[in-house]
Amino acid sequence: MAATFQVPSKMKAWVYDRYGSVEEVLKLVTDFDVPSIGSDQVLVKVVAAALNPIDSMRITGTYKLPGTSPPGAPGYDLAGVVVKVGNNVKGLKVGDEVYGSGNHPNKYGSLAEYTVAEEKLLTVKPKTLSFEEAASLPIAIQTAYAGLLAAGLSSGKSLLVLGGAGGVGSAVIQIGKEVLGASRVAATASTAKLEFLKSLGADLAIDYTKENVDDLPEKFDVVYVAVGPQSSKAVKALKKGGSVVTITEHFVELPEPAFSFRLDVDGEYQRKLEPFLESGKVRAVIDPVGPFPFEKAIEAFAYLGTGRATGKIVINQF
Ligand code: NDP
């Protein structure tokens, strides 16, 4: 018999009703409407979510999209259980454990008991991953993978990752090495995180507090700028004919041949990476300070704001 869930009409959610600092405007409410779903969408009971810098930008209003003004619950990344499906949904059913990222969460982001997402943005959670691990992945792995493909990384090429210890950077190292077959991966972080970079598969861990990547004798086929702005340094570490992709510099002039990449979230990238996630060749990296219980989302955002997280900041206990 198909699973059924009783879905309430109101829910707990972190909601901002105007733009401003997270501490000022983000409030925990208990009477936010549970979203209704469209025919291509599913309703998910959230079990875990992860934060991304864009979540803070959405709350402060530094990043705005048409039709997404407050009030709203922030949050893109999620893992949870499908509790309702739209009429056209074919690949998912009630009771499926799923993970993914909303493409431009609207009013109903993932920092809420229930969230809504298009079927095509979600995939069934591999059994080998916990909900927390799955929630930590979507934006980070998709940005890493799609950015590396855009930069033309392929088997046998060398890769330098500027900012290897963050959510995206930690995925870039692993995907560069294990999925795309980079011959050699170098990455930067501060002193205490060098061993961590090596544990992810980096062959060379560079301490950016002591060494300047402009001065490295070694040059690379691809440089991925995961924290920045650092494109001007990146181009100096590049082999002739190589490419520099930056995910942190948009709408600014970039030094040749650097180009800017923005993720258009797509469940397909996630699907392609699943064999590597299932085998453990690419692993979720959850910052050891967390996971933060749902009630402590403000503390989680404050930690995100330090810019010092190792891997992903995860929220659980919804
Ligand atoms: P994180 O908050 O996870 O990054 C934190 C990490 O950055 C820390 O581990 C820190 O390591 C490292 N770091 C900080 N300064 C430096 C530095 N000068 N050199 C090397 N490492 C440094 O960020 P995310 O990975 O989530 O996101 C990274 C950036 O990418 C953000 O600007 C985000 O907005 C953007 N982004 C863009 C996307 C797109 O589509 N274009 C998609 C997703 C993210 P340490 O403590 O050692 O300094």
mmCIF file with all atom_site columns, N, CA and C and ligand atoms in Angstrom, residues 53 57 139 143 163 165-169 188-190 193 208 226-227 230 247-248 250 261-263 304 307-312, ligand 1:
data_model
loop_
_atom_site.group_PDB
_atom_site.id
_atom_site.type_symbol
_atom_site.label_atom_id
_atom_site.label_alt_id
_atom_site.label_comp_id
_atom_site.label_asym_id
_atom_site.label_entity_id
_atom_site.label_seq_id
_atom_site.pdbx_PDB_ins_code
_atom_site.Cartn_x
_atom_site.Cartn_y
_atom_site.Cartn_z
_atom_site.occupancy
_atom_site.B_iso_or_equiv
_atom_site.pdbx_formal_charge
_atom_site.auth_seq_id
_atom_site.auth_comp_id
_atom_site.auth_asym_id
_atom_site.auth_atom_id
_atom_site.pdbx_PDB_model_num
ATOM   1   N N   . PRO A 1 53  ? 26.267 30.618 1.294   1.00 0.00 ? 53  PRO A N   1
ATOM   2   C CA  . PRO A 1 53  ? 26.361 32.077 1.398   1.00 0.00 ? 53  PRO A CA  1
ATOM   3   C C   . PRO A 1 53  ? 25.184 32.804 0.742   1.00 0.00 ? 53  PRO A C   1
ATOM   4   N N   . MET A 1 57  ? 22.665 36.226 1.612   1.00 0.00 ? 57  MET A N   1
ATOM   5   C CA  . MET A 1 57  ? 22.484 37.327 0.638   1.00 0.00 ? 57  MET A CA  1
ATOM   6   C C   . MET A 1 57  ? 21.014 37.543 0.322   1.00 0.00 ? 57  MET A C   1
ATOM   7   N N   . ILE A 1 139 ? 24.108 22.028 -3.658  1.00 0.00 ? 139 ILE A N   1
ATOM   8   C CA  . ILE A 1 139 ? 24.702 23.207 -4.313  1.00 0.00 ? 139 ILE A CA  1
ATOM   9   C C   . ILE A 1 139 ? 26.212 23.044 -4.431  1.00 0.00 ? 139 ILE A C   1
ATOM   10  N N   . THR A 1 143 ? 27.872 22.913 -8.086  1.00 0.00 ? 143 THR A N   1
ATOM   11  C CA  . THR A 1 143 ? 28.718 24.052 -8.476  1.00 0.00 ? 143 THR A CA  1
ATOM   12  C C   . THR A 1 143 ? 30.124 23.576 -8.811  1.00 0.00 ? 143 THR A C   1
ATOM   13  N N   . GLY A 1 163 ? 40.870 28.135 -2.263  1.00 0.00 ? 163 GLY A N   1
ATOM   14  C CA  . GLY A 1 163 ? 39.790 27.986 -1.283  1.00 0.00 ? 163 GLY A CA  1
ATOM   15  C C   . GLY A 1 163 ? 39.304 26.541 -1.263  1.00 0.00 ? 163 GLY A C   1
ATOM   16  N N   . ALA A 1 165 ? 38.985 24.434 1.299   1.00 0.00 ? 165 ALA A N   1
ATOM   17  C CA  . ALA A 1 165 ? 38.408 23.862 2.530   1.00 0.00 ? 165 ALA A CA  1
ATOM   18  C C   . ALA A 1 165 ? 36.931 24.187 2.721   1.00 0.00 ? 165 ALA A C   1
ATOM   19  N N   . GLY A 1 166 ? 36.376 25.040 1.899   1.00 0.00 ? 166 GLY A N   1
ATOM   20  C CA  . GLY A 1 166 ? 34.962 25.433 2.075   1.00 0.00 ? 166 GLY A CA  1
ATOM   21  C C   . GLY A 1 166 ? 34.022 24.409 1.465   1.00 0.00 ? 166 GLY A C   1
ATOM   22  N N   . GLY A 1 167 ? 32.737 24.740 1.487   1.00 0.00 ? 167 GLY A N   1
ATOM   23  C CA  . GLY A 1 167 ? 31.734 23.827 0.974   1.00 0.00 ? 167 GLY A CA  1
ATOM   24  C C   . GLY A 1 167 ? 31.998 23.462 -0.474  1.00 0.00 ? 167 GLY A C   1
ATOM   25  N N   . VAL A 1 168 ? 32.156 24.459 -1.326  1.00 0.00 ? 168 VAL A N   1
ATOM   26  C CA  . VAL A 1 168 ? 32.376 24.183 -2.748  1.00 0.00 ? 168 VAL A CA  1
ATOM   27  C C   . VAL A 1 168 ? 33.792 23.648 -2.973  1.00 0.00 ? 168 VAL A C   1
ATOM   28  N N   . GLY A 1 169 ? 34.776 24.305 -2.365  1.00 0.00 ? 169 GLY A N   1
ATOM   29  C CA  . GLY A 1 169 ? 36.177 23.918 -2.599  1.00 0.00 ? 169 GLY A CA  1
ATOM   30  C C   . GLY A 1 169 ? 36.448 22.465 -2.241  1.00 0.00 ? 169 GLY A C   1
ATOM   31  N N   . THR A 1 188 ? 44.436 25.595 -1.767  1.00 0.00 ? 188 THR A N   1
ATOM   32  C CA  . THR A 1 188 ? 44.870 26.509 -0.704  1.00 0.00 ? 188 THR A CA  1
ATOM   33  C C   . THR A 1 188 ? 43.907 26.483 0.478   1.00 0.00 ? 188 THR A C   1
ATOM   34  N N   . ALA A 1 189 ? 44.475 26.708 1.669   1.00 0.00 ? 189 ALA A N   1
ATOM   35  C CA  . ALA A 1 189 ? 43.697 26.915 2.894   1.00 0.00 ? 189 ALA A CA  1
ATOM   36  C C   . ALA A 1 189 ? 44.663 27.514 3.920   1.00 0.00 ? 189 ALA A C   1
ATOM   37  N N   . SER A 1 190 ? 44.154 27.833 5.100   1.00 0.00 ? 190 SER A N   1
ATOM   38  C CA  . SER A 1 190 ? 45.033 28.326 6.168   1.00 0.00 ? 190 SER A CA  1
ATOM   39  C C   . SER A 1 190 ? 45.723 27.138 6.846   1.00 0.00 ? 190 SER A C   1
ATOM   40  N N   . LYS A 1 193 ? 44.269 23.771 8.205   1.00 0.00 ? 193 LYS A N   1
ATOM   41  C CA  . LYS A 1 193 ? 43.424 22.932 7.337   1.00 0.00 ? 193 LYS A CA  1
ATOM   42  C C   . LYS A 1 193 ? 44.194 22.196 6.241   1.00 0.00 ? 193 LYS A C   1
ATOM   43  N N   . TYR A 1 208 ? 47.879 29.531 2.413   1.00 0.00 ? 208 TYR A N   1
ATOM   44  C CA  . TYR A 1 208 ? 47.811 30.873 1.815   1.00 0.00 ? 208 TYR A CA  1
ATOM   45  C C   . TYR A 1 208 ? 48.273 31.969 2.775   1.00 0.00 ? 208 TYR A C   1
ATOM   46  N N   . ALA A 1 226 ? 37.357 29.337 -5.713  1.00 0.00 ? 226 ALA A N   1
ATOM   47  C CA  . ALA A 1 226 ? 36.175 29.012 -4.899  1.00 0.00 ? 226 ALA A CA  1
ATOM   48  C C   . ALA A 1 226 ? 35.976 29.997 -3.751  1.00 0.00 ? 226 ALA A C   1
ATOM   49  N N   . VAL A 1 227 ? 36.983 30.787 -3.429  1.00 0.00 ? 227 VAL A N   1
ATOM   50  C CA  . VAL A 1 227 ? 36.762 31.932 -2.538  1.00 0.00 ? 227 VAL A CA  1
ATOM   51  C C   . VAL A 1 227 ? 37.494 33.113 -3.147  1.00 0.00 ? 227 VAL A C   1
ATOM   52  N N   . GLN A 1 230 ? 39.835 36.281 -6.388  1.00 0.00 ? 230 GLN A N   1
ATOM   53  C CA  . GLN A 1 230 ? 41.248 35.909 -6.518  1.00 0.00 ? 230 GLN A CA  1
ATOM   54  C C   . GLN A 1 230 ? 41.631 35.611 -7.965  1.00 0.00 ? 230 GLN A C   1
ATOM   55  N N   . ILE A 1 247 ? 33.812 31.403 -9.214  1.00 0.00 ? 247 ILE A N   1
ATOM   56  C CA  . ILE A 1 247 ? 32.400 31.401 -8.823  1.00 0.00 ? 247 ILE A CA  1
ATOM   57  C C   . ILE A 1 247 ? 32.090 32.558 -7.886  1.00 0.00 ? 247 ILE A C   1
ATOM   58  N N   . THR A 1 248 ? 33.092 33.421 -7.665  1.00 0.00 ? 248 THR A N   1
ATOM   59  C CA  . THR A 1 248 ? 32.886 34.485 -6.677  1.00 0.00 ? 248 THR A CA  1
ATOM   60  C C   . THR A 1 248 ? 32.902 35.890 -7.281  1.00 0.00 ? 248 THR A C   1
ATOM   61  N N   . HIS A 1 250 ? 31.315 38.206 -10.174 1.00 0.00 ? 250 HIS A N   1
ATOM   62  C CA  . HIS A 1 250 ? 30.314 38.334 -11.237 1.00 0.00 ? 250 HIS A CA  1
ATOM   63  C C   . HIS A 1 250 ? 30.146 39.814 -11.574 1.00 0.00 ? 250 HIS A C   1
ATOM   64  N N   . PHE A 1 261 ? 31.423 31.825 -13.437 1.00 0.00 ? 261 PHE A N   1
ATOM   65  C CA  . PHE A 1 261 ? 30.438 30.741 -13.568 1.00 0.00 ? 261 PHE A CA  1
ATOM   66  C C   . PHE A 1 261 ? 29.401 30.852 -12.466 1.00 0.00 ? 261 PHE A C   1
ATOM   67  N N   . ARG A 1 262 ? 28.133 30.753 -12.844 1.00 0.00 ? 262 ARG A N   1
ATOM   68  C CA  . ARG A 1 262 ? 27.021 30.709 -11.877 1.00 0.00 ? 262 ARG A CA  1
ATOM   69  C C   . ARG A 1 262 ? 26.262 29.426 -12.098 1.00 0.00 ? 262 ARG A C   1
ATOM   70  N N   . LEU A 1 263 ? 25.957 28.761 -11.014 1.00 0.00 ? 263 LEU A N   1
ATOM   71  C CA  . LEU A 1 263 ? 25.230 27.497 -11.122 1.00 0.00 ? 263 LEU A CA  1
ATOM   72  C C   . LEU A 1 263 ? 23.769 27.744 -11.471 1.00 0.00 ? 263 LEU A C   1
ATOM   73  N N   . LEU A 1 304 ? 28.383 30.752 9.497   1.00 0.00 ? 304 LEU A N   1
ATOM   74  C CA  . LEU A 1 304 ? 28.574 30.888 8.050   1.00 0.00 ? 304 LEU A CA  1
ATOM   75  C C   . LEU A 1 304 ? 29.253 32.227 7.743   1.00 0.00 ? 304 LEU A C   1
ATOM   76  N N   . GLY A 1 307 ? 33.036 32.930 7.496   1.00 0.00 ? 307 GLY A N   1
ATOM   77  C CA  . GLY A 1 307 ? 33.802 32.532 6.303   1.00 0.00 ? 307 GLY A CA  1
ATOM   78  C C   . GLY A 1 307 ? 34.881 31.505 6.607   1.00 0.00 ? 307 GLY A C   1
ATOM   79  N N   . ARG A 1 308 ? 34.766 30.823 7.741   1.00 0.00 ? 308 ARG A N   1
ATOM   80  C CA  . ARG A 1 308 ? 35.807 29.880 8.158   1.00 0.00 ? 308 ARG A CA  1
ATOM   81  C C   . ARG A 1 308 ? 35.324 28.440 8.213   1.00 0.00 ? 308 ARG A C   1
ATOM   82  N N   . ALA A 1 309 ? 34.121 28.183 7.730   1.00 0.00 ? 309 ALA A N   1
ATOM   83  C CA  . ALA A 1 309 ? 33.587 26.812 7.837   1.00 0.00 ? 309 ALA A CA  1
ATOM   84  C C   . ALA A 1 309 ? 34.459 25.833 7.063   1.00 0.00 ? 309 ALA A C   1
ATOM   85  N N   . THR A 1 310 ? 34.530 24.634 7.579   1.00 0.00 ? 310 THR A N   1
ATOM   86  C CA  . THR A 1 310 ? 35.220 23.545 6.889   1.00 0.00 ? 310 THR A CA  1
ATOM   87  C C   . THR A 1 310 ? 34.134 22.662 6.295   1.00 0.00 ? 310 THR A C   1
ATOM   88  N N   . GLY A 1 311 ? 34.028 22.634 4.983   1.00 0.00 ? 311 GLY A N   1
ATOM   89  C CA  . GLY A 1 311 ? 32.915 21.902 4.364   1.00 0.00 ? 311 GLY A CA  1
ATOM   90  C C   . GLY A 1 311 ? 31.608 22.637 4.617   1.00 0.00 ? 311 GLY A C   1
ATOM   91  N N   . LYS A 1 312 ? 30.543 21.876 4.838   1.00 0.00 ? 312 LYS A N   1
ATOM   92  C CA  . LYS A 1 312 ? 29.202 22.475 4.861   1.00 0.00 ? 312 LYS A CA  1
ATOM   93  C C   . LYS A 1 312 ? 28.632 22.615 6.271   1.00 0.00 ? 312 LYS A C   1
HETATM 94  P P1  . NDP B 2 .   ? 32.404 28.681 2.553   1.00 0.00 ? 1   NDP B P1  1
HETATM 95  O O1  . NDP B 2 .   ? 31.766 29.602 3.528   1.00 0.00 ? 1   NDP B O1  1
HETATM 96  O O2  . NDP B 2 .   ? 32.186 27.224 2.760   1.00 0.00 ? 1   NDP B O2  1
HETATM 97  O O3  . NDP B 2 .   ? 33.978 28.983 2.527   1.00 0.00 ? 1   NDP B O3  1
HETATM 98  C C1  . NDP B 2 .   ? 34.665 28.930 3.723   1.00 0.00 ? 1   NDP B C1  1
HETATM 99  C C2  . NDP B 2 .   ? 36.095 28.502 3.469   1.00 0.00 ? 1   NDP B C2  1
HETATM 100 O O4  . NDP B 2 .   ? 36.787 29.520 2.741   1.00 0.00 ? 1   NDP B O4  1
HETATM 101 C C3  . NDP B 2 .   ? 36.877 28.261 4.742   1.00 0.00 ? 1   NDP B C3  1
HETATM 102 O O5  . NDP B 2 .   ? 37.180 26.889 4.888   1.00 0.00 ? 1   NDP B O5  1
HETATM 103 C C4  . NDP B 2 .   ? 38.132 29.105 4.552   1.00 0.00 ? 1   NDP B C4  1
HETATM 104 O O6  . NDP B 2 .   ? 39.309 28.403 4.865   1.00 0.00 ? 1   NDP B O6  1
HETATM 105 C C5  . NDP B 2 .   ? 38.165 29.416 3.079   1.00 0.00 ? 1   NDP B C5  1
HETATM 106 N N1  . NDP B 2 .   ? 38.860 30.671 2.804   1.00 0.00 ? 1   NDP B N1  1
HETATM 107 C C6  . NDP B 2 .   ? 38.510 31.914 3.222   1.00 0.00 ? 1   NDP B C6  1
HETATM 108 N N2  . NDP B 2 .   ? 39.402 32.820 2.742   1.00 0.00 ? 1   NDP B N2  1
HETATM 109 C C7  . NDP B 2 .   ? 40.314 32.117 2.005   1.00 0.00 ? 1   NDP B C7  1
HETATM 110 C C8  . NDP B 2 .   ? 41.457 32.480 1.235   1.00 0.00 ? 1   NDP B C8  1
HETATM 111 N N3  . NDP B 2 .   ? 41.869 33.751 1.135   1.00 0.00 ? 1   NDP B N3  1
HETATM 112 N N4  . NDP B 2 .   ? 42.123 31.503 0.578   1.00 0.00 ? 1   NDP B N4  1
HETATM 113 C C9  . NDP B 2 .   ? 41.740 30.208 0.660   1.00 0.00 ? 1   NDP B C9  1
HETATM 114 N N5  . NDP B 2 .   ? 40.669 29.796 1.383   1.00 0.00 ? 1   NDP B N5  1
HETATM 115 C C10 . NDP B 2 .   ? 39.964 30.744 2.047   1.00 0.00 ? 1   NDP B C10 1
HETATM 116 O O7  . NDP B 2 .   ? 31.927 29.087 1.139   1.00 0.00 ? 1   NDP B O7  1
HETATM 117 P P2  . NDP B 2 .   ? 31.257 28.207 -0.034  1.00 0.00 ? 1   NDP B P2  1
HETATM 118 O O8  . NDP B 2 .   ? 32.225 27.167 -0.443  1.00 0.00 ? 1   NDP B O8  1
HETATM 119 O O9  . NDP B 2 .   ? 29.900 27.804 0.334   1.00 0.00 ? 1   NDP B O9  1
HETATM 120 O O10 . NDP B 2 .   ? 31.140 29.320 -1.154  1.00 0.00 ? 1   NDP B O10 1
HETATM 121 C C11 . NDP B 2 .   ? 32.328 29.912 -1.650  1.00 0.00 ? 1   NDP B C11 1
HETATM 122 C C12 . NDP B 2 .   ? 31.993 31.094 -2.502  1.00 0.00 ? 1   NDP B C12 1
HETATM 123 O O11 . NDP B 2 .   ? 31.348 30.653 -3.680  1.00 0.00 ? 1   NDP B O11 1
HETATM 124 C C13 . NDP B 2 .   ? 31.029 32.100 -1.862  1.00 0.00 ? 1   NDP B C13 1
HETATM 125 O O12 . NDP B 2 .   ? 31.451 33.392 -2.258  1.00 0.00 ? 1   NDP B O12 1
HETATM 126 C C14 . NDP B 2 .   ? 29.689 31.779 -2.502  1.00 0.00 ? 1   NDP B C14 1
HETATM 127 O O13 . NDP B 2 .   ? 28.832 32.882 -2.522  1.00 0.00 ? 1   NDP B O13 1
HETATM 128 C C15 . NDP B 2 .   ? 30.125 31.359 -3.884  1.00 0.00 ? 1   NDP B C15 1
HETATM 129 N N6  . NDP B 2 .   ? 29.222 30.437 -4.564  1.00 0.00 ? 1   NDP B N6  1
HETATM 130 C C16 . NDP B 2 .   ? 28.927 30.692 -5.866  1.00 0.00 ? 1   NDP B C16 1
HETATM 131 C C17 . NDP B 2 .   ? 28.133 29.845 -6.580  1.00 0.00 ? 1   NDP B C17 1
HETATM 132 C C18 . NDP B 2 .   ? 27.870 30.131 -8.028  1.00 0.00 ? 1   NDP B C18 1
HETATM 133 O O14 . NDP B 2 .   ? 27.006 29.502 -8.642  1.00 0.00 ? 1   NDP B O14 1
HETATM 134 N N7  . NDP B 2 .   ? 28.587 31.044 -8.630  1.00 0.00 ? 1   NDP B N7  1
HETATM 135 C C19 . NDP B 2 .   ? 27.487 28.677 -5.979  1.00 0.00 ? 1   NDP B C19 1
HETATM 136 C C20 . NDP B 2 .   ? 27.911 28.441 -4.600  1.00 0.00 ? 1   NDP B C20 1
HETATM 137 C C21 . NDP B 2 .   ? 28.746 29.314 -3.929  1.00 0.00 ? 1   NDP B C21 1
HETATM 138 P P3  . NDP B 2 .   ? 40.320 29.034 5.946   1.00 0.00 ? 1   NDP B P3  1
HETATM 139 O O15 . NDP B 2 .   ? 39.567 29.045 7.252   1.00 0.00 ? 1   NDP B O15 1
HETATM 140 O O16 . NDP B 2 .   ? 41.464 28.103 5.887   1.00 0.00 ? 1   NDP B O16 1
HETATM 141 O O17 . NDP B 2 .   ? 40.619 30.442 5.471   1.00 0.00 ? 1   NDP B O17 1
#
